Amino acid sequence: MITPVPEVAALTAYASPSLPAGIDLRLDGTERPLPLPVGEAGSYPKAAELEAALAERLDVPKDRVLVTAGADEALDRICRAYLSSARVAVTTSPTFEMIKHYARLAGSALREVPWYDEELELTALLDATQGVRGIAAVATPNNPTGVAVDPALLVELAKHRQEVLVVADLAYIEFAAADPTKELAKLENVVMTRTFSKAWGIPGARVGYAVGPAGVIAAMRVAGGPYSVARPSLALALERLRGGEAEMRAYVAKARDEVKRMSLFLAKHGISVPMSQANFVLLTGSKVPRLAELLAKRGIGLRAFPNDPRLADARRMVMPVDDTTYRRLEGALGEAFAELDK
């Protein structure tokens, strides 16, 4: 079983010492509790209530959940805790770019397994992780392609590589056909990162979380600063979790439908897209850059990937979901294709 790097393993979690029962005047913290309209903003935020709610939802113990400032911070903490210049990070290419960024900041070497629109092979991951002490990170559905892996692949990878921490980035998992969370939560060398920024619709709150073995979560707690998520963000995420399920599922269903419709629409015009299980499609082909320029002239922007040569001619398009905006997008694409085909 992989352990944290020595610098992290030697630390203990940042926490105020517990006080005896009956204390009603707390002078142990350097807080200024003002009566503000946004609640207890004068005291430091505590994520315990949201972590408990997530643990209950996922049917895991509370010490297996850590709330973070977006899933990005969870990934950063993982890399801080489990990577160093003496360790290796294995991931796919392409993948969520911050995975590689945080691995490099931790001083780690990178090994990349090609994974575009084809099926990700277990043998390729096993070959890349042979003799590795570090992490193997797989985003599913992948960003920017939207392609997802069979959950069984991650289970097999974890079972065959006990010395590696398998990191499953599940930022878009609500859109996927299968959710591996419950199955992966049973494994002692797998940690998952999830977020309220995508399907739950509150990216501005910057709330994410990690789910994994208690020891991994404990190491992640000391690998970052305390109180990283503001109290209003915690409250908003808790409100969404308790009362936003129906709205979230309706949004996911609409996004899935638009992905299918848009994929067919683009195919009719000679633009290929990987089979996306996220809320976006990746446009590929030689005429995509010019198409993106024509859309930009109509006020519509797509995501480019200038740092990835393989994606030089690719652009990511998120589904707008509301009918009016979708019709605008489809109309603008029709006009742009007509101009391209002249």
Coordinates of C-alpha atoms in Angstrom, one line a residue:
M1 CA 0.0 0.0 0.0
I2 CA 1.4 3.4 -1.0
T3 CA 2.1 5.8 1.9
P4 CA 2.3 9.6 1.7
V5 CA 5.6 11.3 1.1
P6 CA 7.7 11.6 4.3
E7 CA 7.1 15.3 4.6
V8 CA 3.4 14.8 4.7
A9 CA 3.4 11.6 6.8
A10 CA 5.3 13.5 9.6
L11 CA 2.6 16.1 9.9
T12 CA -0.6 16.0 12.0
A13 CA -3.8 17.7 11.0
Y14 CA -4.1 21.4 11.7
A15 CA -6.8 21.7 14.3
S16 CA -7.5 23.7 17.5
P17 CA -7.1 21.5 20.6
S18 CA -10.4 20.4 21.9
L19 CA -11.7 22.2 24.9
P20 CA -13.4 20.8 28.0
A21 CA -17.2 20.5 28.0
G22 CA -19.2 23.5 29.4
I23 CA -17.1 26.2 27.8
D24 CA -19.3 29.0 26.7
L25 CA -16.8 31.8 26.1
R26 CA -14.3 30.7 23.5
L27 CA -11.1 32.7 23.5
D28 CA -8.9 30.0 21.9
G29 CA -9.3 31.1 18.3
T30 CA -8.2 34.4 16.7
E31 CA -11.7 35.1 15.4
R32 CA -13.9 38.2 15.5
P33 CA -17.5 37.1 15.7
L34 CA -19.5 40.0 14.3
P35 CA -23.3 39.8 13.9
L36 CA -23.2 39.9 10.1
P37 CA -26.2 39.3 7.6
V38 CA -24.4 36.3 6.0
G39 CA -24.5 34.3 9.2
E40 CA -21.4 33.4 11.3
A41 CA -18.9 35.0 8.9
G42 CA -16.9 36.2 11.9
S43 CA -15.8 32.7 12.7
Y44 CA -13.8 30.2 10.6
P45 CA -15.9 27.9 8.4
K46 CA -16.3 24.2 9.3
A47 CA -16.9 21.7 6.6
A48 CA -18.0 18.9 9.0
E49 CA -21.7 19.2 8.3
L50 CA -21.3 19.0 4.5
E51 CA -18.8 16.2 4.8
A52 CA -21.3 14.3 7.0
A53 CA -24.1 14.8 4.5
L54 CA -21.9 13.6 1.6
A55 CA -20.8 10.6 3.6
E56 CA -24.4 9.7 4.3
R57 CA -25.3 10.1 0.6
L58 CA -22.4 7.9 -0.5
D59 CA -22.8 5.4 2.4
V60 CA -19.2 5.8 3.6
P61 CA -17.8 6.7 7.0
K62 CA -17.3 10.5 7.6
D63 CA -13.5 10.1 7.9
R64 CA -13.5 9.0 4.2
V65 CA -14.7 12.4 2.9
L66 CA -12.9 15.7 2.5
V67 CA -14.5 18.9 1.3
T68 CA -12.1 21.1 -0.8
A69 CA -12.1 24.3 -2.8
G70 CA -13.3 22.6 -6.0
A71 CA -12.1 19.3 -7.2
D72 CA -8.9 21.1 -8.3
E73 CA -7.8 21.5 -4.7
A74 CA -8.5 17.9 -4.0
L75 CA -6.2 16.9 -6.9
D76 CA -3.6 19.4 -5.7
R77 CA -3.6 17.9 -2.2
I78 CA -3.3 14.4 -3.6
C79 CA -0.2 15.3 -5.6
R80 CA 1.3 17.2 -2.6
A81 CA 0.7 14.1 -0.4
Y82 CA 1.7 11.3 -2.7
L83 CA 4.1 12.7 -5.3
S84 CA 7.7 13.9 -5.2
S85 CA 10.8 13.9 -7.4
A86 CA 11.3 10.3 -6.3
R87 CA 7.8 9.2 -7.5
V88 CA 5.9 9.0 -10.8
A89 CA 2.5 10.2 -11.9
V90 CA 0.8 8.1 -14.6
T91 CA -2.2 9.6 -16.4
T92 CA -3.8 9.6 -19.8
S93 CA -3.2 11.9 -22.8
P94 CA -5.3 14.0 -23.1
T95 CA -6.7 14.5 -19.7
F96 CA -7.8 17.3 -17.3
E97 CA -4.8 19.6 -17.6
M98 CA -4.5 20.4 -13.9
I99 CA -3.6 16.8 -13.1
K100 CA -0.4 17.1 -15.0
H101 CA 0.1 20.7 -13.7
Y102 CA -0.1 19.6 -10.0
A103 CA 2.1 16.6 -10.6
R104 CA 4.8 18.7 -12.1
L105 CA 4.5 21.2 -9.2
A106 CA 5.1 18.3 -6.8
G107 CA 8.3 17.5 -8.7
S108 CA 7.1 14.3 -10.1
A109 CA 7.9 12.6 -13.4
L110 CA 5.0 12.0 -15.8
R111 CA 4.1 8.9 -17.8
E112 CA 1.2 9.4 -20.2
V113 CA -1.0 6.7 -21.8
P114 CA -2.7 7.8 -25.1
W115 CA -6.5 7.8 -24.8
Y116 CA -8.5 9.8 -27.3
D117 CA -11.7 8.3 -28.5
E118 CA -10.6 4.6 -28.4
E119 CA -11.2 2.3 -25.5
L120 CA -8.7 2.7 -22.7
E121 CA -6.8 -0.5 -22.3
L122 CA -6.0 -2.0 -18.9
T123 CA -2.8 -3.5 -20.3
A124 CA -1.6 0.0 -21.3
L125 CA -2.2 1.3 -17.8
L126 CA -0.6 -1.7 -16.2
D127 CA 2.5 -1.4 -18.4
A128 CA 2.8 2.3 -17.6
T129 CA 2.5 1.7 -13.8
Q130 CA 4.9 -1.2 -13.7
G131 CA 7.4 -0.5 -11.0
V132 CA 5.8 2.8 -10.2
R133 CA 5.4 4.3 -6.7
G134 CA 3.1 7.2 -7.0
I135 CA -0.3 7.8 -8.5
A136 CA -2.3 6.7 -11.6
A137 CA -4.9 9.3 -12.4
V138 CA -7.8 8.7 -14.8
A139 CA -10.5 11.2 -15.5
T140 CA -13.8 9.6 -16.4
P141 CA -15.7 10.9 -18.3
N142 CA -12.4 12.4 -19.6
N143 CA -11.9 16.1 -20.1
P144 CA -11.8 17.2 -22.9
T145 CA -13.0 14.2 -24.9
G146 CA -16.0 13.2 -22.8
V147 CA -15.1 9.5 -23.2
A148 CA -15.7 7.3 -20.1
V149 CA -14.1 4.1 -19.0
D150 CA -15.7 0.9 -17.8
P151 CA -15.6 1.1 -13.9
A152 CA -14.3 -2.5 -13.9
L153 CA -11.0 -1.2 -15.5
L154 CA -10.3 1.1 -12.5
V155 CA -11.1 -1.8 -10.1
E156 CA -8.7 -4.1 -11.9
L157 CA -6.0 -1.4 -12.0
A158 CA -6.3 -0.9 -8.3
K159 CA -6.2 -4.6 -7.5
H160 CA -3.1 -5.2 -9.7
R161 CA -1.2 -2.1 -8.5
Q162 CA -1.5 -2.0 -4.7
E163 CA 1.6 0.1 -4.5
V164 CA 0.0 2.9 -6.6
L165 CA -2.7 5.3 -5.5
V166 CA -5.4 5.2 -8.2
V167 CA -7.0 8.6 -8.6
A168 CA -10.4 8.7 -10.3
D169 CA -11.4 12.2 -11.3
L170 CA -15.2 12.0 -11.5
A171 CA -16.0 15.7 -12.1
Y172 CA -18.5 14.8 -14.8
I173 CA -19.7 11.4 -13.5
E174 CA -23.3 12.5 -13.0
F175 CA -23.6 12.6 -16.9
A176 CA -22.1 9.2 -17.4
A177 CA -23.9 5.9 -18.0
A178 CA -22.3 4.3 -14.9
D179 CA -21.1 5.7 -11.6
P180 CA -18.2 3.7 -10.0
T181 CA -18.2 5.6 -6.7
K182 CA -19.7 2.8 -4.5
E183 CA -17.5 0.1 -6.0
L184 CA -14.3 2.2 -5.8
A185 CA -15.1 3.3 -2.3
K186 CA -14.5 -0.3 -1.1
L187 CA -10.9 -0.3 -2.3
E188 CA -8.0 0.9 -0.1
N189 CA -5.8 2.4 -2.8
V190 CA -8.4 4.5 -4.7
V191 CA -9.4 8.1 -4.1
M192 CA -12.1 9.9 -6.1
T193 CA -12.5 13.6 -6.7
R194 CA -15.9 15.1 -7.3
T195 CA -17.4 18.5 -7.6
F196 CA -20.5 20.8 -7.3
S197 CA -19.3 22.8 -10.2
K198 CA -20.7 20.7 -13.1
A199 CA -24.0 18.9 -12.8
W200 CA -24.9 20.6 -9.5
G201 CA -24.4 24.0 -11.2
I202 CA -22.5 26.2 -8.6
P203 CA -19.0 26.6 -10.0
G204 CA -18.7 30.0 -8.5
A205 CA -18.9 28.6 -5.0
R206 CA -15.8 26.5 -5.6
V207 CA -16.8 23.4 -3.7
G208 CA -15.5 19.9 -4.4
Y209 CA -14.7 16.8 -2.4
A210 CA -12.6 13.7 -2.2
V211 CA -13.8 10.2 -1.2
G212 CA -11.3 7.6 -0.3
P213 CA -9.6 5.5 2.4
A214 CA -9.4 7.2 5.8
G215 CA -5.6 7.2 5.7
V216 CA -5.5 8.9 2.3
I217 CA -8.1 11.5 3.4
A218 CA -6.1 12.2 6.5
A219 CA -2.9 12.7 4.5
M220 CA -4.9 15.1 2.2
R221 CA -6.1 17.1 5.1
V222 CA -2.5 18.0 6.2
A223 CA -1.4 18.6 2.6
G224 CA -3.3 21.9 2.3
G225 CA -4.4 24.8 4.4
P226 CA -7.3 24.8 6.9
Y227 CA -10.6 26.4 6.1
S228 CA -10.2 26.4 2.4
V229 CA -13.9 26.6 1.6
A230 CA -15.8 29.8 2.7
R231 CA -18.9 29.5 4.9
P232 CA -21.3 30.8 2.2
S233 CA -20.0 28.2 -0.3
L234 CA -20.4 25.4 2.2
A235 CA -24.0 26.5 3.0
L236 CA -24.9 26.7 -0.7
A237 CA -23.4 23.3 -1.5
L238 CA -25.3 21.8 1.5
E239 CA -28.5 23.4 0.2
R240 CA -28.0 22.1 -3.3
L241 CA -27.3 18.6 -1.9
R242 CA -30.4 18.5 0.2
G243 CA -32.9 20.2 -2.1
G244 CA -31.4 20.3 -5.6
E245 CA -31.5 16.6 -6.6
A246 CA -34.5 16.8 -9.0
E247 CA -33.2 19.9 -10.7
M248 CA -29.8 18.4 -11.1
R249 CA -31.1 15.2 -12.7
A250 CA -33.4 17.2 -15.1
Y251 CA -30.3 19.2 -16.2
V252 CA -28.3 16.1 -16.7
A253 CA -31.0 14.5 -18.8
K254 CA -31.3 17.6 -21.0
A255 CA -27.5 17.8 -21.4
R256 CA -27.3 14.2 -22.4
D257 CA -30.1 14.7 -25.0
E258 CA -28.3 17.8 -26.4
V259 CA -25.0 15.9 -26.7
K260 CA -26.7 13.3 -28.8
R261 CA -28.5 15.8 -31.0
M262 CA -25.4 17.9 -31.5
S263 CA -23.2 14.9 -32.3
L264 CA -25.6 13.9 -35.0
F265 CA -25.9 17.5 -36.3
L266 CA -22.1 17.8 -36.5
A267 CA -21.7 14.4 -38.2
K268 CA -24.0 15.5 -41.0
H269 CA -21.5 18.4 -41.6
G270 CA -18.4 16.2 -41.6
I271 CA -17.3 17.0 -38.0
S272 CA -16.4 14.0 -35.9
V273 CA -16.8 14.0 -32.1
P274 CA -15.8 11.3 -29.6
M275 CA -18.7 9.5 -27.9
S276 CA -19.1 11.9 -25.0
Q277 CA -20.6 10.9 -21.7
A278 CA -20.2 14.5 -20.3
N279 CA -22.1 17.7 -21.0
F280 CA -19.8 18.7 -23.9
V281 CA -18.5 17.5 -27.2
L282 CA -15.0 17.8 -28.7
L283 CA -15.0 18.9 -32.3
T284 CA -12.1 17.5 -34.3
G285 CA -10.9 17.9 -37.9
S286 CA -9.0 20.3 -40.1
K287 CA -11.9 22.7 -40.6
V288 CA -12.7 23.1 -36.9
P289 CA -10.4 26.0 -36.3
R290 CA -12.0 28.0 -39.1
L291 CA -15.4 26.9 -37.8
A292 CA -14.5 28.3 -34.4
E293 CA -13.5 31.6 -36.0
L294 CA -16.9 31.9 -37.7
L295 CA -18.7 31.1 -34.5
A296 CA -16.6 33.7 -32.7
K297 CA -17.8 36.3 -35.2
R298 CA -21.3 35.4 -34.1
G299 CA -20.5 35.8 -30.4
I300 CA -20.0 32.1 -29.6
G301 CA -16.7 30.9 -28.0
L302 CA -15.3 27.4 -27.9
R303 CA -12.5 26.1 -25.8
A304 CA -9.1 25.6 -27.6
F305 CA -6.1 23.6 -26.3
P306 CA -3.0 25.4 -27.4
N307 CA -0.7 23.4 -25.2
D308 CA -1.6 20.0 -26.6
P309 CA -0.3 19.4 -30.2
R310 CA -2.7 16.5 -30.6
L311 CA -5.6 18.9 -29.9
A312 CA -4.4 21.7 -32.1
D313 CA -7.4 21.4 -34.4
A314 CA -9.9 20.5 -31.7
R315 CA -12.4 22.7 -29.9
R316 CA -14.6 21.8 -26.9
M317 CA -18.3 22.9 -27.0
V318 CA -20.4 22.7 -23.8
M319 CA -24.1 22.2 -24.3
P320 CA -26.1 25.3 -23.5
V321 CA -29.2 23.2 -22.3
D322 CA -31.8 26.0 -22.5
D323 CA -33.8 25.7 -25.7
T324 CA -33.3 29.4 -26.8
T325 CA -29.5 29.2 -26.5
Y326 CA -29.4 25.8 -28.2
R327 CA -31.4 27.1 -31.2
R328 CA -29.0 30.1 -31.4
L329 CA -26.0 27.7 -31.4
E330 CA -27.5 25.4 -34.0
G331 CA -28.4 28.4 -36.2
A332 CA -25.0 29.9 -35.9
L333 CA -23.4 26.5 -36.8
G334 CA -25.7 26.3 -39.9
E335 CA -24.6 29.7 -41.1
A336 CA -20.9 28.9 -40.4
F337 CA -21.1 25.6 -42.2
A338 CA -22.7 27.3 -45.2
E339 CA -19.9 29.8 -45.3
L340 CA -17.3 27.0 -45.0
D341 CA -18.8 25.0 -47.9
K342 CA -18.8 27.9 -50.3

